[in-house]
CSV table of C-alpha atoms in Angstrom, one decimal:
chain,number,residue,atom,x,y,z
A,4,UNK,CA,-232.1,149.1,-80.6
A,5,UNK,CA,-232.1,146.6,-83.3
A,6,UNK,CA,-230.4,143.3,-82.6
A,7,UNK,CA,-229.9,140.5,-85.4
A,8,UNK,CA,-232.1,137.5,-84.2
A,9,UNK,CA,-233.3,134.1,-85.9
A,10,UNK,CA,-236.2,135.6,-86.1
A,11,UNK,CA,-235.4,139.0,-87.8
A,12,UNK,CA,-234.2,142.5,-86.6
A,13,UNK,CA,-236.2,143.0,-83.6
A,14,UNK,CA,-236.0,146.2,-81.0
A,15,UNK,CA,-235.2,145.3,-77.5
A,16,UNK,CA,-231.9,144.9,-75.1
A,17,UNK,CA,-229.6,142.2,-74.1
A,18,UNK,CA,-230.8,142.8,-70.9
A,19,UNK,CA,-234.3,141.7,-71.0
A,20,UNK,CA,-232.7,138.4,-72.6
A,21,UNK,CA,-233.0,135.4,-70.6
A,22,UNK,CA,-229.5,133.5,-70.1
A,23,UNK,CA,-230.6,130.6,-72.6
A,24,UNK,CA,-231.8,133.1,-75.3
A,25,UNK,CA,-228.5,135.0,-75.2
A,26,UNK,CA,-226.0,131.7,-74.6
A,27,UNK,CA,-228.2,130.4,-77.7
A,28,UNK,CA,-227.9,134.0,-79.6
A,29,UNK,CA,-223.9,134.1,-79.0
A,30,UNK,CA,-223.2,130.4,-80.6
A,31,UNK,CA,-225.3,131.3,-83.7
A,32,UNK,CA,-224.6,132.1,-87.0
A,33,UNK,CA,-225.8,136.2,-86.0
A,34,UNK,CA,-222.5,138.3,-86.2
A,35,UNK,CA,-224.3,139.9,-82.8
A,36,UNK,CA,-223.9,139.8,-79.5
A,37,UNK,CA,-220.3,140.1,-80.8
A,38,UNK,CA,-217.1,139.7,-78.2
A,39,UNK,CA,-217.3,143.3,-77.7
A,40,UNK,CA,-220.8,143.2,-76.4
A,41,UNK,CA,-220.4,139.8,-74.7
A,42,UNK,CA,-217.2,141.2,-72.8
A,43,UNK,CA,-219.3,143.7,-71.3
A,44,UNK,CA,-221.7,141.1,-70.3
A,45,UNK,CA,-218.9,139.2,-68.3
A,46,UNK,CA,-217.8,142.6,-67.3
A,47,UNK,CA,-221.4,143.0,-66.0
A,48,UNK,CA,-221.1,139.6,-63.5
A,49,UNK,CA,-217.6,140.2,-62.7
A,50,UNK,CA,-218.5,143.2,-61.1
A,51,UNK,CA,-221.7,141.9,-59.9
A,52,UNK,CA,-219.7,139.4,-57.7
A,53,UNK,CA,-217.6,142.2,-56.1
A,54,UNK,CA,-220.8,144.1,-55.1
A,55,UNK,CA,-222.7,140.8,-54.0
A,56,UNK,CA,-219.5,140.3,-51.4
A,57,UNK,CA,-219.6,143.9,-50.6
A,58,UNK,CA,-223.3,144.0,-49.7
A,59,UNK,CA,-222.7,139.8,-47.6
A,60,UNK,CA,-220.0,141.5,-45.8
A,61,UNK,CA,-222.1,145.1,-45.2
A,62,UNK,CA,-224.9,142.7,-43.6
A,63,UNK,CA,-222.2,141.3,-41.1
A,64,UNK,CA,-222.0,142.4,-37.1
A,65,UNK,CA,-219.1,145.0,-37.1
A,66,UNK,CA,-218.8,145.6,-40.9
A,67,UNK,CA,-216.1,148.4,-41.8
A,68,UNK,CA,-217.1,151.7,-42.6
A,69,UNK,CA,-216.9,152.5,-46.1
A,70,UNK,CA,-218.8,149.7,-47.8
A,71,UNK,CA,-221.8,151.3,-48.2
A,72,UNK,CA,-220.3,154.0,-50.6
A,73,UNK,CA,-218.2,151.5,-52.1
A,74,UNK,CA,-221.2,149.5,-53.0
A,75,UNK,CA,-223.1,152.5,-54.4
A,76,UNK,CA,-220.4,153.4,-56.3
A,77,UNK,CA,-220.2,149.8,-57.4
A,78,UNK,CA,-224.1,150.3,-58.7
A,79,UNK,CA,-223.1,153.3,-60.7
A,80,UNK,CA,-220.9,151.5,-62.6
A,81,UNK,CA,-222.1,148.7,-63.2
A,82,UNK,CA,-225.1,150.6,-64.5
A,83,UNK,CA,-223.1,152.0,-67.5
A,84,UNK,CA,-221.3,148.8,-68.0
A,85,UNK,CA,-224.7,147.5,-69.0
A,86,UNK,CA,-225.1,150.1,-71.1
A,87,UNK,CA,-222.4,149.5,-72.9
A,88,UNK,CA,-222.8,146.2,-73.9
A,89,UNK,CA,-225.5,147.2,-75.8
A,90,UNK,CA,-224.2,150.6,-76.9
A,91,UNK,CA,-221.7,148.2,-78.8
A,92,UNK,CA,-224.2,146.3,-80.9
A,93,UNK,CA,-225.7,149.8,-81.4
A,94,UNK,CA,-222.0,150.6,-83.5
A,95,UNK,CA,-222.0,147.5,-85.3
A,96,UNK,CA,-225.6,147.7,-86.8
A,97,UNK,CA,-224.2,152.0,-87.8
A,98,UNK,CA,-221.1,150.5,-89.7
A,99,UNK,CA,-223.2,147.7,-91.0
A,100,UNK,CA,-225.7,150.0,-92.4
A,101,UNK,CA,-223.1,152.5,-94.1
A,102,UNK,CA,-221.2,149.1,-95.7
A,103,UNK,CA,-224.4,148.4,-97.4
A,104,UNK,CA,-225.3,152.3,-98.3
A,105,UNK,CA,-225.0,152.9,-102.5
A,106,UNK,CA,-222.4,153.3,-103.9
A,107,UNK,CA,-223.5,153.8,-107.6
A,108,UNK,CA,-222.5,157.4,-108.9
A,109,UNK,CA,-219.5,159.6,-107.2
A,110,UNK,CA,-221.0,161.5,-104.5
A,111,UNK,CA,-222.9,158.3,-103.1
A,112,UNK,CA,-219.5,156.5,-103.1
A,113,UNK,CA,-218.1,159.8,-101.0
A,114,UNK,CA,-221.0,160.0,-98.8
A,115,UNK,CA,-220.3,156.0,-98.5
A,116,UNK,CA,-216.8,156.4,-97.0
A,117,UNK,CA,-217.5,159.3,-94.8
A,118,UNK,CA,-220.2,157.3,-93.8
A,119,UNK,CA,-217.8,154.1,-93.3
A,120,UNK,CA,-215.3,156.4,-91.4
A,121,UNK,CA,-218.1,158.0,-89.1
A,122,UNK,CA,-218.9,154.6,-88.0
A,123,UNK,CA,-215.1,153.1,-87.2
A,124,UNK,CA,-214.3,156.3,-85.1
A,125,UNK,CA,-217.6,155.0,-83.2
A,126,UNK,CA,-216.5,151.5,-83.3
A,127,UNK,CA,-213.3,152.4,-81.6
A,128,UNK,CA,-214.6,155.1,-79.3
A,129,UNK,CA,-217.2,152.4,-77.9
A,130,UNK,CA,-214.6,149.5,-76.9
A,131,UNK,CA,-212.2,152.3,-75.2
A,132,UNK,CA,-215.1,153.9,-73.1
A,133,UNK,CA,-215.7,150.3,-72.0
A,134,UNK,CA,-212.5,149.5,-70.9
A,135,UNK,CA,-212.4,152.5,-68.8
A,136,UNK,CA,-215.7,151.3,-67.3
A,137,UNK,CA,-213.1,148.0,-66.8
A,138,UNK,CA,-210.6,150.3,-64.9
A,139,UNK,CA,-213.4,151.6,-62.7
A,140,UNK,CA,-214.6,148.5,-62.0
A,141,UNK,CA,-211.3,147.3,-60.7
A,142,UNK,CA,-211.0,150.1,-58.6
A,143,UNK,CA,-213.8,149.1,-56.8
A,144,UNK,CA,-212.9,145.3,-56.5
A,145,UNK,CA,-209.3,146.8,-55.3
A,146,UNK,CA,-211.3,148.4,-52.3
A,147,UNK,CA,-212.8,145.6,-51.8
A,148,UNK,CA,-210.4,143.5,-51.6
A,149,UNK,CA,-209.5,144.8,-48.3
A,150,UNK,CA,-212.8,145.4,-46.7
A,151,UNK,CA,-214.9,142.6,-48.3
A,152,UNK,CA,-215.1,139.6,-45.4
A,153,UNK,CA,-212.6,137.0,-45.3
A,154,UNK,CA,-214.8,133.8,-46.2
A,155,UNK,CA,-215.8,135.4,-49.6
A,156,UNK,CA,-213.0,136.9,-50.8
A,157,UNK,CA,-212.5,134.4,-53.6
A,158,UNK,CA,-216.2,135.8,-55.3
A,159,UNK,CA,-213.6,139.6,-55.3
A,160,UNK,CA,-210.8,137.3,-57.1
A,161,UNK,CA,-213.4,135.5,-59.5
A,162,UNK,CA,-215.0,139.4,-60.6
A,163,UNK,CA,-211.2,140.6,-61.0
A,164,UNK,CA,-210.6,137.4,-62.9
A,165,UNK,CA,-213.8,138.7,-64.9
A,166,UNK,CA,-213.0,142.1,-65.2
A,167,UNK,CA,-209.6,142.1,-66.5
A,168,UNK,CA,-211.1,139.1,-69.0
A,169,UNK,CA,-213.3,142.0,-69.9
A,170,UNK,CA,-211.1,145.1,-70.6
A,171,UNK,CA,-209.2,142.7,-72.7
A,172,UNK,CA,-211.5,141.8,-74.9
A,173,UNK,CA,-213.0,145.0,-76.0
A,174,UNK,CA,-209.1,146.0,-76.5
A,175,UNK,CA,-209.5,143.2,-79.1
A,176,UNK,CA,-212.2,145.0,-80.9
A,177,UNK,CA,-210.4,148.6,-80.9
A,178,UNK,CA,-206.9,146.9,-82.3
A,179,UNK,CA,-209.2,145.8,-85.5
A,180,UNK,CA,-210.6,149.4,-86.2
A,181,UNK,CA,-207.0,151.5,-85.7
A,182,UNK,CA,-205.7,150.3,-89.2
A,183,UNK,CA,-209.1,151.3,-90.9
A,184,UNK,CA,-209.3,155.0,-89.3
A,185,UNK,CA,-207.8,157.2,-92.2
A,186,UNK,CA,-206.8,159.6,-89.4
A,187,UNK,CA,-203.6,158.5,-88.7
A,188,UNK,CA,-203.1,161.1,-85.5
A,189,UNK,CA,-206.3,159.8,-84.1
A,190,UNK,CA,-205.6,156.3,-84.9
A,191,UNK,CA,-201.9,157.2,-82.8
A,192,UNK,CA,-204.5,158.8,-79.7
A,193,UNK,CA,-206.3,155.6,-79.8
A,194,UNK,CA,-203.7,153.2,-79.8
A,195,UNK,CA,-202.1,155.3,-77.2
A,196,UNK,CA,-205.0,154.9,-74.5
A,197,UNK,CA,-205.6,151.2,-75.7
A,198,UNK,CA,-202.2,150.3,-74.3
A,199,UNK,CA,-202.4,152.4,-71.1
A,200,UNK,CA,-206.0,150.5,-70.7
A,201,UNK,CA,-204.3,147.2,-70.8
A,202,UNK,CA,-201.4,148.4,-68.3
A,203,UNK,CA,-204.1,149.9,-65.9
A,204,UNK,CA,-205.8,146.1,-65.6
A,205,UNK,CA,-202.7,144.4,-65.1
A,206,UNK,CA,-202.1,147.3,-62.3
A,207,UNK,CA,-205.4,146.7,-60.5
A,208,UNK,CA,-205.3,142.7,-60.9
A,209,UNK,CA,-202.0,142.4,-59.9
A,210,UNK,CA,-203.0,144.6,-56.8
A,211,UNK,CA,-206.2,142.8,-56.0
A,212,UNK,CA,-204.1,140.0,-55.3
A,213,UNK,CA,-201.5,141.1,-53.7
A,214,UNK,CA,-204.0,142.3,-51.2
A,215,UNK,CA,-206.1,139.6,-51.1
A,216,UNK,CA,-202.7,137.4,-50.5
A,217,UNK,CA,-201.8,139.7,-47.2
A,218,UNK,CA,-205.4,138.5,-46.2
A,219,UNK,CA,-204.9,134.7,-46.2
């Protein structure tokens, strides 16, 4: 994957980036890691910290049953959360590239805007899929909440915290493709699931503490 770097265009992930090197790489002038990408990174620690409490409280005398599944299920997603934090600088650089395709005669201006169009859907499609990844997540820190131990349930509140930070943000980024998608019904089916999205985090979050409340 290509990734916009002081240096040049160079092929590699966000993942092999040390924490400096991306801090520095998000308060440059680069347009990427963008919020959509950097949202998935939070979304990345957020649920790293419900796992991390799920595996102290698994090591525990007496731990519940069910925290080993819930932890491997916890893995699974966080896998494709990483995924897609680079999966949306991967959409950026495809609608970069088709802005700066020619544009000289008629048919290169056509192939242009189907081009342009190709790339929005993308760029909409990506931020949704992550926000369901958010949901998932949330499940899982939900679950958590009420089997996690007592003494680190406030890492479970700090990844919800995270989480719903998370979903939020790449909502951000599919509100400024809708208007561009000249598919109006498909600009409707998107703006339908982003608001459902943003109901399902305040669900889970609003559950998380409730449960984490009856626990204090």
């Amino acid at each position: 994957m290509k990734l916009q770097s002081s240096e040049g265009l160079m092929d590699k992930t966000l993942w092999t980036d040390t924490v400096e090197h991306l801090l520095n790489q998000t308060a440059s002038a680069n347009p990427t890691p963008g919020g959509g990408s950097i949202s998935m990174v939070s979304a990345a620690f957020g649920l790293g910290l419900v796992i991390m409490a799920l595996e102290v409280s698994n090591r525990r005398k007496n731990a519940p049953d069910g925290l080993s599944p819930l932890i491997n299920e916890g893995r699974k997603i966080l896998d494709a959360v990483r995924v897609s934090a680079d999966a949306d600088i991967d959409v950026f650089n495809t609608f970069m590239s088709a802005l700066s395709l020619p544009k000289s005669t008629e048919e290169e201006k056509a192939q242009r805007k189907q081009a342009i169009q190709y790339a929005t859907v993308k760029a909409t499609e990506v931020p949704l899929s992550s926000a369901r990844l958010c949901v998932a997540a949330l499940d899982v820190a939900t679950q958590a909440a009420d089997i996690a131990h007592s003494n680190i349930l406030s890492d479970v509140a700090t990844g919800t915290l995270l989480l719903v930070a998370a979903g939020r943000g790449v909502l951000l980024n599919v509100d400024a493709n809708l208007g561009s998608l000249r598919d109006r019904t498909l600009a409707e089916e998107y703006s339908q699931e982003r608001t459902a999205q943003e109901v399902e985090f305040q669900k889970r979050a609003s559950l998380v503490q409730q449960r984490l409340d009856a626990r204090r």
